[in-house]
Amino acid sequence: MTPQHSDTQARVDAWTWAVRLFKTRSAAAEACRAGHVRVNGVAAKPALTVRLGDEVRVRHAGLERIVVVQRIIHKRVGPPVAAQCLIDRSPPPPPKEVLATLPQRERGAGRPTKRERRETDRLMGR
């Protein structure tokens, strides 16, 4: 018996991989398990099904992508086709000037001290 693919729903890990939000399906499933993928505001397990119109939020590489499911696909497709399967509502990335002003720790410097954490929090406005 072969599994039937529905045109109205797909697994969230398979769909996010198919529309190229993740490089591999296993990376998509791992992100779901880690709580980095939300569907309609609810944390998604890899097997959760997505339907047309669902809002999918993906936290990946420090940025949040917000997409709305426009078309259900099950197989990975090229970038032009993948762009037609979703509506991207992600906020624009922060300007490079803002990223340059964020404090950076030198590699191998270890954990920040309590004093350094307070200074970082003060700079971030917390």
PDB file of C-alpha atoms in Angstrom, residues 10-119:
ATOM      1  CA  ALA A  10       0.841  18.200   4.338  1.00  0.00           C
ATOM      2  CA  ARG A  11       3.171  17.546   7.251  1.00  0.00           C
ATOM      3  CA  VAL A  12       4.734  20.773   8.487  1.00  0.00           C
ATOM      4  CA  ASP A  13       8.287  19.366   8.361  1.00  0.00           C
ATOM      5  CA  ALA A  14       7.826  18.152   4.775  1.00  0.00           C
ATOM      6  CA  TRP A  15       6.180  21.390   3.622  1.00  0.00           C
ATOM      7  CA  THR A  16       8.792  23.713   5.168  1.00  0.00           C
ATOM      8  CA  TRP A  17      11.526  21.619   3.534  1.00  0.00           C
ATOM      9  CA  ALA A  18       9.695  21.490   0.181  1.00  0.00           C
ATOM     10  CA  VAL A  19       9.340  25.291   0.017  1.00  0.00           C
ATOM     11  CA  ARG A  20      13.020  25.684   0.929  1.00  0.00           C
ATOM     12  CA  LEU A  21      12.742  27.154   4.420  1.00  0.00           C
ATOM     13  CA  PHE A  22      15.179  24.412   5.521  1.00  0.00           C
ATOM     14  CA  LYS A  23      18.014  22.690   3.662  1.00  0.00           C
ATOM     15  CA  THR A  24      17.028  19.168   4.717  1.00  0.00           C
ATOM     16  CA  ARG A  25      13.857  17.539   5.924  1.00  0.00           C
ATOM     17  CA  SER A  26      15.649  16.255   9.003  1.00  0.00           C
ATOM     18  CA  ALA A  27      16.676  19.840   9.827  1.00  0.00           C
ATOM     19  CA  ALA A  28      13.016  20.872   9.482  1.00  0.00           C
ATOM     20  CA  ALA A  29      11.899  18.047  11.784  1.00  0.00           C
ATOM     21  CA  GLU A  30      14.605  18.919  14.327  1.00  0.00           C
ATOM     22  CA  ALA A  31      13.523  22.577  14.307  1.00  0.00           C
ATOM     23  CA  CYS A  32       9.945  21.459  14.977  1.00  0.00           C
ATOM     24  CA  ARG A  33      11.037  19.268  17.872  1.00  0.00           C
ATOM     25  CA  ALA A  34      13.122  22.140  19.299  1.00  0.00           C
ATOM     26  CA  GLY A  35      10.100  24.477  19.232  1.00  0.00           C
ATOM     27  CA  HIS A  36      11.368  26.775  16.464  1.00  0.00           C
ATOM     28  CA  VAL A  37       8.333  26.224  14.217  1.00  0.00           C
ATOM     29  CA  ARG A  38       4.853  27.519  15.058  1.00  0.00           C
ATOM     30  CA  VAL A  39       1.659  27.026  13.031  1.00  0.00           C
ATOM     31  CA  ASN A  40      -1.123  29.524  13.733  1.00  0.00           C
ATOM     32  CA  GLY A  41       0.604  30.487  16.994  1.00  0.00           C
ATOM     33  CA  VAL A  42       0.932  26.918  18.308  1.00  0.00           C
ATOM     34  CA  ALA A  43       4.253  25.058  18.615  1.00  0.00           C
ATOM     35  CA  ALA A  44       4.334  22.433  15.862  1.00  0.00           C
ATOM     36  CA  LYS A  45       5.508  18.848  16.063  1.00  0.00           C
ATOM     37  CA  PRO A  46       6.922  17.485  12.773  1.00  0.00           C
ATOM     38  CA  ALA A  47       3.770  15.501  11.930  1.00  0.00           C
ATOM     39  CA  LEU A  48       1.365  18.436  12.381  1.00  0.00           C
ATOM     40  CA  THR A  49      -0.556  19.053   9.165  1.00  0.00           C
ATOM     41  CA  VAL A  50      -0.638  22.438   7.467  1.00  0.00           C
ATOM     42  CA  ARG A  51      -3.527  23.569   5.295  1.00  0.00           C
ATOM     43  CA  LEU A  52      -4.111  26.433   2.892  1.00  0.00           C
ATOM     44  CA  GLY A  53      -4.091  29.783   4.691  1.00  0.00           C
ATOM     45  CA  ASP A  54      -2.147  28.584   7.754  1.00  0.00           C
ATOM     46  CA  GLU A  55       0.488  30.966   9.136  1.00  0.00           C
ATOM     47  CA  VAL A  56       3.850  29.269   9.694  1.00  0.00           C
ATOM     48  CA  ARG A  57       6.535  31.018  11.788  1.00  0.00           C
ATOM     49  CA  VAL A  58      10.068  29.651  11.572  1.00  0.00           C
ATOM     50  CA  ARG A  59      12.947  30.849  13.769  1.00  0.00           C
ATOM     51  CA  HIS A  60      16.141  30.005  11.890  1.00  0.00           C
ATOM     52  CA  ALA A  61      19.660  31.479  12.084  1.00  0.00           C
ATOM     53  CA  GLY A  62      18.537  34.222  14.486  1.00  0.00           C
ATOM     54  CA  LEU A  63      15.785  35.516  12.183  1.00  0.00           C
ATOM     55  CA  GLU A  64      12.061  34.836  12.153  1.00  0.00           C
ATOM     56  CA  ARG A  65      10.337  33.976   8.867  1.00  0.00           C
ATOM     57  CA  ILE A  66       6.573  34.399   8.757  1.00  0.00           C
ATOM     58  CA  VAL A  67       4.887  32.728   5.779  1.00  0.00           C
ATOM     59  CA  VAL A  68       1.308  31.901   4.834  1.00  0.00           C
ATOM     60  CA  VAL A  69       0.606  28.611   3.072  1.00  0.00           C
ATOM     61  CA  GLN A  70      -0.565  29.428  -0.465  1.00  0.00           C
ATOM     62  CA  ARG A  71      -0.215  25.968  -2.021  1.00  0.00           C
ATOM     63  CA  ILE A  72       0.383  22.485  -0.601  1.00  0.00           C
ATOM     64  CA  ILE A  73       3.345  20.567  -2.018  1.00  0.00           C
ATOM     65  CA  HIS A  74       5.014  17.346  -0.879  1.00  0.00           C
ATOM     66  CA  LYS A  75       8.195  17.241  -2.975  1.00  0.00           C
ATOM     67  CA  ARG A  76      11.047  19.752  -2.977  1.00  0.00           C
ATOM     68  CA  VAL A  77      10.792  22.153  -5.897  1.00  0.00           C
ATOM     69  CA  GLY A  78      12.925  24.875  -7.446  1.00  0.00           C
ATOM     70  CA  PRO A  79      13.056  28.368  -5.915  1.00  0.00           C
ATOM     71  CA  PRO A  80      10.659  30.013  -8.434  1.00  0.00           C
ATOM     72  CA  VAL A  81       7.998  27.352  -7.828  1.00  0.00           C
ATOM     73  CA  ALA A  82       8.600  27.396  -4.055  1.00  0.00           C
ATOM     74  CA  ALA A  83       8.012  31.171  -4.003  1.00  0.00           C
ATOM     75  CA  GLN A  84       4.536  30.593  -5.485  1.00  0.00           C
ATOM     76  CA  CYS A  85       3.635  28.191  -2.658  1.00  0.00           C
ATOM     77  CA  LEU A  86       3.838  30.775   0.107  1.00  0.00           C
ATOM     78  CA  ILE A  87       3.227  34.419   0.925  1.00  0.00           C
ATOM     79  CA  ASP A  88       6.226  35.845   2.791  1.00  0.00           C
ATOM     80  CA  ARG A  89       5.168  38.233   5.569  1.00  0.00           C
ATOM     81  CA  SER A  90       8.535  38.290   7.340  1.00  0.00           C
ATOM     82  CA  PRO A  91       9.710  41.589   8.787  1.00  0.00           C
ATOM     83  CA  PRO A  92      12.705  43.083   6.992  1.00  0.00           C
ATOM     84  CA  PRO A  93      16.071  42.100   8.472  1.00  0.00           C
ATOM     85  CA  PRO A  94      17.692  44.689  10.757  1.00  0.00           C
ATOM     86  CA  PRO A  95      20.010  47.163   8.993  1.00  0.00           C
ATOM     87  CA  LYS A  96      23.713  46.336   8.974  1.00  0.00           C
ATOM     88  CA  GLU A  97      24.411  49.465  11.060  1.00  0.00           C
ATOM     89  CA  VAL A  98      22.324  48.035  13.918  1.00  0.00           C
ATOM     90  CA  LEU A  99      24.042  44.656  13.697  1.00  0.00           C
ATOM     91  CA  ALA A 100      27.460  46.344  13.786  1.00  0.00           C
ATOM     92  CA  THR A 101      26.625  48.141  17.057  1.00  0.00           C
ATOM     93  CA  LEU A 102      25.664  44.935  18.896  1.00  0.00           C
ATOM     94  CA  PRO A 103      28.400  43.814  21.271  1.00  0.00           C
ATOM     95  CA  GLN A 104      30.418  40.826  20.065  1.00  0.00           C
ATOM     96  CA  ARG A 105      32.445  38.552  22.316  1.00  0.00           C
ATOM     97  CA  GLU A 106      35.757  37.227  21.153  1.00  0.00           C
ATOM     98  CA  ARG A 107      35.797  33.548  20.359  1.00  0.00           C
ATOM     99  CA  GLY A 108      37.023  31.526  23.333  1.00  0.00           C
ATOM    100  CA  ALA A 109      36.426  34.344  25.832  1.00  0.00           C
ATOM    101  CA  GLY A 110      34.112  32.135  27.896  1.00  0.00           C
ATOM    102  CA  ARG A 111      30.889  33.129  29.595  1.00  0.00           C
ATOM    103  CA  PRO A 112      30.271  36.807  30.235  1.00  0.00           C
ATOM    104  CA  THR A 113      30.699  37.975  33.809  1.00  0.00           C
ATOM    105  CA  LYS A 114      27.778  39.403  35.739  1.00  0.00           C
ATOM    106  CA  ARG A 115      29.160  42.900  35.133  1.00  0.00           C
ATOM    107  CA  GLU A 116      29.382  42.281  31.368  1.00  0.00           C
ATOM    108  CA  ARG A 117      25.816  40.910  31.302  1.00  0.00           C
ATOM    109  CA  ARG A 118      24.533  44.032  33.073  1.00  0.00           C
ATOM    110  CA  GLU A 119      26.343  46.258  30.550  1.00  0.00           C
TER     111      GLU A 119
END
